[in-house]
Amino acid sequence: MRLDRRVILALDVTDTERARSLARSVRGEVDAIKVNWPLVLAGGLGIVRELSAAAYVLCDFKIADIPNTNRLIIEQAVAADAGGVICHGFAGEDSVRACVEAAGRAEVFVLTEMSHPGGAQFTAPHADEIARIAVRTGAAGIVAPATRPERVKVLREIVGPKLILAPGVGAQGGKASDAIRAGADAVIVGRSIYEALDPAAAARQVAAEIRAATPGR
Ligand code: 3DU
């Protein structure tokens, strides 16, 4: 994933026409479009192929099954031209490894610790170990909570130069600049961009906040 703006749009809408129009309107303002189950269940996997023609599409399938099933899911995402896929780490090292092996040139991001309050219950206590799994399996990076920048800092120490993508900005209460200063490479933003009257302007604003927080980068 090439990061210029350091902003990824979470395109969590279920109207495929609106999804297409949002993707068009933020072109050049975000580095990638993250597609999650709501859109794929509504529009089919074809929407991934379609959006991939003009953008890096990150399939947030939060894959968390046995290795063989993970492989089958990843193969579908790759066949639809996804640039990257998100898997859960809690299913264990063999499950994550199966994702990385099946992905080929597509990038795998391992979800370590979820950003919502419930994420502190089960994922946070194991996030450091999951981050180590991401390193050992050769994943491209991890997903870590913008709502807990202090945790992003700890996870950065563990993953070294691997990419850290941080959801939880805006609607969930996290601040893009805090996540980036803590060590995230990019933030994932959904509602604050796609529900804005001017989504492109909202995306530009997040990118501007990030630039202001990291002078000289
Ligand atoms: O809260 P937002 O509307 O900005 O959307 C955040 C997106 O990131 C959404 O697609 C959600 O499924 C995803 N995500 C998290 O919010 C938190 C995680 O730990 C992992 C993914």
Short mmCIF file of C-alpha atoms and ligand atoms in Angstrom, two decimals:
data_model
loop_
_atom_site.label_atom_id
_atom_site.label_comp_id
_atom_site.label_asym_id
_atom_site.label_seq_id
_atom_site.Cartn_x
_atom_site.Cartn_y
_atom_site.Cartn_z
CA MET A 1 0.00 0.00 0.00
CA ARG A 2 1.36 3.34 -1.00
CA LEU A 3 0.67 5.97 1.64
CA ASP A 4 0.64 9.63 0.66
CA ARG A 5 -2.35 11.08 2.51
CA ARG A 6 -2.15 8.44 5.24
CA VAL A 7 -5.94 8.16 5.17
CA ILE A 8 -7.99 5.08 4.27
CA LEU A 9 -11.72 5.39 3.71
CA ALA A 10 -13.89 2.73 5.35
CA LEU A 11 -16.68 2.50 2.79
CA ASP A 12 -19.36 1.07 5.05
CA VAL A 13 -22.41 1.81 2.95
CA THR A 14 -24.81 -0.78 1.57
CA ASP A 15 -26.02 1.12 -1.48
CA THR A 16 -23.61 0.17 -4.26
CA GLU A 17 -24.40 3.27 -6.31
CA ARG A 18 -23.57 5.45 -3.31
CA ALA A 19 -20.41 3.39 -2.76
CA ARG A 20 -19.30 4.04 -6.35
CA SER A 21 -20.04 7.72 -6.06
CA LEU A 22 -18.21 8.06 -2.72
CA ALA A 23 -15.20 6.21 -4.10
CA ARG A 24 -15.13 8.60 -7.06
CA SER A 25 -15.47 11.68 -4.89
CA VAL A 26 -12.53 10.82 -2.60
CA ARG A 27 -10.20 9.75 -5.42
CA GLY A 28 -6.83 11.36 -4.81
CA GLU A 29 -7.81 12.31 -1.25
CA VAL A 30 -7.36 8.85 0.32
CA ASP A 31 -4.75 6.15 -0.20
CA ALA A 32 -7.10 3.19 -0.14
CA ILE A 33 -10.69 2.14 0.16
CA LYS A 34 -11.54 -0.37 2.83
CA VAL A 35 -14.49 -2.57 2.01
CA ASN A 36 -16.22 -4.47 4.78
CA TRP A 37 -19.03 -7.06 4.93
CA PRO A 38 -21.93 -4.57 4.75
CA LEU A 39 -20.97 -3.50 1.22
CA VAL A 40 -19.87 -6.93 -0.02
CA LEU A 41 -23.00 -8.64 1.31
CA ALA A 42 -25.14 -5.98 -0.32
CA GLY A 43 -23.30 -5.69 -3.62
CA GLY A 44 -21.39 -8.92 -4.06
CA LEU A 45 -17.67 -9.40 -4.49
CA GLY A 46 -17.95 -7.73 -7.90
CA ILE A 47 -17.88 -4.36 -6.15
CA VAL A 48 -14.33 -5.14 -4.97
CA ARG A 49 -13.23 -5.84 -8.54
CA GLU A 50 -14.96 -2.71 -9.75
CA LEU A 51 -13.46 -0.37 -7.14
CA SER A 52 -10.04 -2.01 -7.56
CA ALA A 53 -9.86 -0.69 -11.11
CA ALA A 54 -9.29 2.81 -9.72
CA ALA A 55 -8.08 2.33 -6.13
CA TYR A 56 -6.22 0.09 -3.73
CA VAL A 57 -9.01 -1.92 -2.12
CA LEU A 58 -8.48 -3.37 1.32
CA CYS A 59 -10.92 -6.18 2.07
CA ASP A 60 -11.75 -5.99 5.76
CA PHE A 61 -13.06 -9.54 6.00
CA LYS A 62 -11.69 -10.02 9.54
CA ILE A 63 -10.90 -13.57 8.59
CA ALA A 64 -10.75 -15.83 11.65
CA ASP A 65 -11.22 -19.44 10.64
CA ILE A 66 -9.17 -22.61 10.29
CA PRO A 67 -6.25 -22.30 7.86
CA ASN A 68 -7.99 -24.06 4.96
CA THR A 69 -11.09 -21.88 5.13
CA ASN A 70 -8.93 -18.76 5.47
CA ARG A 71 -7.09 -19.75 2.33
CA LEU A 72 -10.34 -20.20 0.41
CA ILE A 73 -11.57 -16.75 1.51
CA ILE A 74 -8.29 -15.02 0.65
CA GLU A 75 -8.27 -16.65 -2.79
CA GLN A 76 -11.68 -15.12 -3.49
CA ALA A 77 -10.50 -11.65 -2.43
CA VAL A 78 -7.33 -11.94 -4.51
CA ALA A 79 -9.33 -13.12 -7.54
CA ALA A 80 -11.40 -9.95 -7.16
CA ASP A 81 -8.17 -7.88 -7.36
CA ALA A 82 -8.06 -6.82 -3.69
CA GLY A 83 -4.80 -5.09 -2.87
CA GLY A 84 -4.97 -6.20 0.74
CA VAL A 85 -6.99 -8.25 3.19
CA ILE A 86 -7.50 -7.98 6.94
CA CYS A 87 -7.50 -11.11 9.08
CA HIS A 88 -7.94 -11.58 12.81
CA GLY A 89 -4.93 -12.73 14.78
CA PHE A 90 -6.78 -14.46 17.59
CA ALA A 91 -7.43 -17.55 15.46
CA GLY A 92 -3.75 -18.36 15.91
CA GLU A 93 -0.48 -18.39 14.04
CA ASP A 94 -1.36 -21.19 11.60
CA SER A 95 -4.52 -19.37 10.56
CA VAL A 96 -2.64 -16.11 9.97
CA ARG A 97 0.14 -17.92 8.11
CA ALA A 98 -2.41 -19.52 5.79
CA CYS A 99 -3.69 -16.04 4.93
CA VAL A 100 -0.21 -14.70 4.18
CA GLU A 101 0.66 -17.74 2.04
CA ALA A 102 -2.60 -17.61 0.09
CA ALA A 103 -2.39 -13.85 -0.46
CA GLY A 104 0.66 -13.95 -2.71
CA ARG A 105 1.33 -10.38 -3.74
CA ALA A 106 -1.74 -9.03 -1.93
CA GLU A 107 -0.97 -7.65 1.52
CA VAL A 108 -2.27 -9.14 4.74
CA PHE A 109 -2.97 -6.93 7.75
CA VAL A 110 -3.50 -8.65 11.07
CA LEU A 111 -6.03 -7.21 13.48
CA THR A 112 -4.38 -7.11 16.88
CA GLU A 113 -6.62 -5.14 19.21
CA MET A 114 -10.04 -3.79 18.34
CA SER A 115 -10.84 -0.12 18.79
CA HIS A 116 -14.27 -0.33 20.43
CA PRO A 117 -14.70 -0.64 24.23
CA GLY A 118 -15.27 -4.41 23.93
CA GLY A 119 -11.91 -4.66 22.19
CA ALA A 120 -10.28 -4.14 25.56
CA GLN A 121 -12.00 -7.24 26.92
CA PHE A 122 -10.48 -10.07 24.89
CA THR A 123 -8.31 -8.67 22.11
CA ALA A 124 -6.22 -6.15 24.07
CA PRO A 125 -4.79 -8.65 26.57
CA HIS A 126 -3.42 -10.72 23.65
CA ALA A 127 -2.57 -7.96 21.20
CA ASP A 128 1.19 -7.96 21.83
CA GLU A 129 1.40 -11.67 21.06
CA ILE A 130 -0.78 -11.23 17.97
CA ALA A 131 1.54 -8.46 16.77
CA ARG A 132 4.46 -10.92 17.15
CA ILE A 133 2.52 -13.41 15.05
CA ALA A 134 2.14 -10.73 12.36
CA VAL A 135 5.91 -10.27 12.35
CA ARG A 136 6.71 -14.00 12.32
CA THR A 137 4.28 -14.79 9.51
CA GLY A 138 5.55 -11.99 7.27
CA ALA A 139 2.27 -10.05 7.19
CA ALA A 140 2.44 -6.54 5.71
CA GLY A 141 1.23 -4.94 8.89
CA ILE A 142 -1.27 -4.76 11.69
CA VAL A 143 -4.49 -2.98 12.55
CA ALA A 144 -4.33 -1.21 15.92
CA PRO A 145 -6.76 1.07 17.77
CA ALA A 146 -6.67 4.85 17.19
CA THR A 147 -8.87 5.04 20.27
CA ARG A 148 -5.90 3.87 22.39
CA PRO A 149 -2.82 5.67 21.06
CA GLU A 150 -0.80 4.41 24.02
CA ARG A 151 -1.38 0.88 22.71
CA VAL A 152 -0.36 1.89 19.18
CA LYS A 153 2.94 3.04 20.70
CA VAL A 154 3.53 -0.33 22.37
CA LEU A 155 2.57 -2.26 19.25
CA ARG A 156 4.90 -0.10 17.12
CA GLU A 157 7.80 -1.26 19.32
CA ILE A 158 6.85 -4.86 18.55
CA VAL A 159 6.25 -4.66 14.79
CA GLY A 160 9.17 -2.38 13.88
CA PRO A 161 8.85 -1.17 10.29
CA LYS A 162 5.62 -3.02 9.47
CA LEU A 163 2.62 -0.89 8.58
CA ILE A 164 0.17 0.07 11.29
CA LEU A 165 -3.34 1.03 10.19
CA ALA A 166 -5.47 2.64 12.88
CA PRO A 167 -9.29 2.64 12.85
CA GLY A 168 -11.42 4.41 15.45
CA VAL A 169 -10.92 8.01 14.33
CA GLY A 170 -13.84 10.43 14.56
CA ALA A 171 -17.10 8.56 15.22
CA GLN A 172 -15.40 6.23 17.74
CA GLY A 173 -13.64 9.10 19.49
CA GLY A 174 -10.02 8.69 18.36
CA LYS A 175 -7.98 11.53 16.90
CA ALA A 176 -6.01 11.02 13.69
CA SER A 177 -3.08 13.15 14.88
CA ASP A 178 -2.82 11.23 18.17
CA ALA A 179 -2.77 7.87 16.38
CA ILE A 180 -0.14 9.04 13.90
CA ARG A 181 2.06 10.59 16.62
CA ALA A 182 1.81 7.29 18.50
CA GLY A 183 3.26 5.51 15.49
CA ALA A 184 0.43 4.65 13.10
CA ASP A 185 1.25 4.89 9.39
CA ALA A 186 -2.33 5.63 8.37
CA VAL A 187 -5.76 6.02 9.86
CA ILE A 188 -8.94 4.26 8.76
CA VAL A 189 -11.94 6.59 8.77
CA GLY A 190 -15.53 5.70 7.95
CA ARG A 191 -18.50 7.69 9.16
CA SER A 192 -16.67 11.01 9.63
CA ILE A 193 -15.92 10.97 5.92
CA TYR A 194 -18.82 9.18 4.22
CA GLU A 195 -21.50 10.87 6.31
CA ALA A 196 -20.01 14.33 5.77
CA LEU A 197 -21.79 16.75 3.45
CA ASP A 198 -18.56 16.95 1.47
CA PRO A 199 -16.68 13.63 1.88
CA ALA A 200 -13.68 14.81 -0.15
CA ALA A 201 -13.30 17.88 2.05
CA ALA A 202 -13.63 15.73 5.18
CA ALA A 203 -10.89 13.40 3.92
CA ARG A 204 -8.68 16.41 3.10
CA GLN A 205 -9.20 17.71 6.61
CA VAL A 206 -8.01 14.44 8.18
CA ALA A 207 -4.96 14.44 5.91
CA ALA A 208 -4.23 18.07 6.82
CA GLU A 209 -4.45 17.23 10.54
CA ILE A 210 -1.96 14.41 9.99
CA ARG A 211 0.43 16.62 8.03
CA ALA A 212 0.29 19.27 10.75
CA ALA A 213 1.09 16.63 13.36
CA THR A 214 4.12 15.36 11.47
CA PRO A 215 6.04 18.35 10.14
CA GLY A 216 8.87 17.45 7.80
CA ARG A 217 7.54 14.04 6.91
O1 3DU B 1 -15.96 4.07 13.05
P1 3DU B 1 -15.86 4.37 11.59
O2 3DU B 1 -17.17 4.69 10.94
O3 3DU B 1 -14.77 5.39 11.30
O4 3DU B 1 -15.42 3.00 10.84
C1 3DU B 1 -14.31 2.25 11.23
C2 3DU B 1 -14.11 1.08 10.30
O5 3DU B 1 -12.98 0.33 10.71
C3 3DU B 1 -15.26 0.10 10.24
O6 3DU B 1 -15.28 -0.45 8.93
C4 3DU B 1 -14.89 -0.97 11.23
O7 3DU B 1 -15.45 -2.23 10.90
C5 3DU B 1 -13.36 -1.01 11.06
N1 3DU B 1 -12.64 -1.44 12.25
C6 3DU B 1 -12.79 -0.81 13.45
O8 3DU B 1 -13.51 0.18 13.54
C7 3DU B 1 -12.07 -1.28 14.55
C8 3DU B 1 -11.26 -2.33 14.46
O9 3DU B 1 -10.59 -2.72 15.53
C9 3DU B 1 -11.11 -2.93 13.25
C10 3DU B 1 -11.81 -2.48 12.14
#
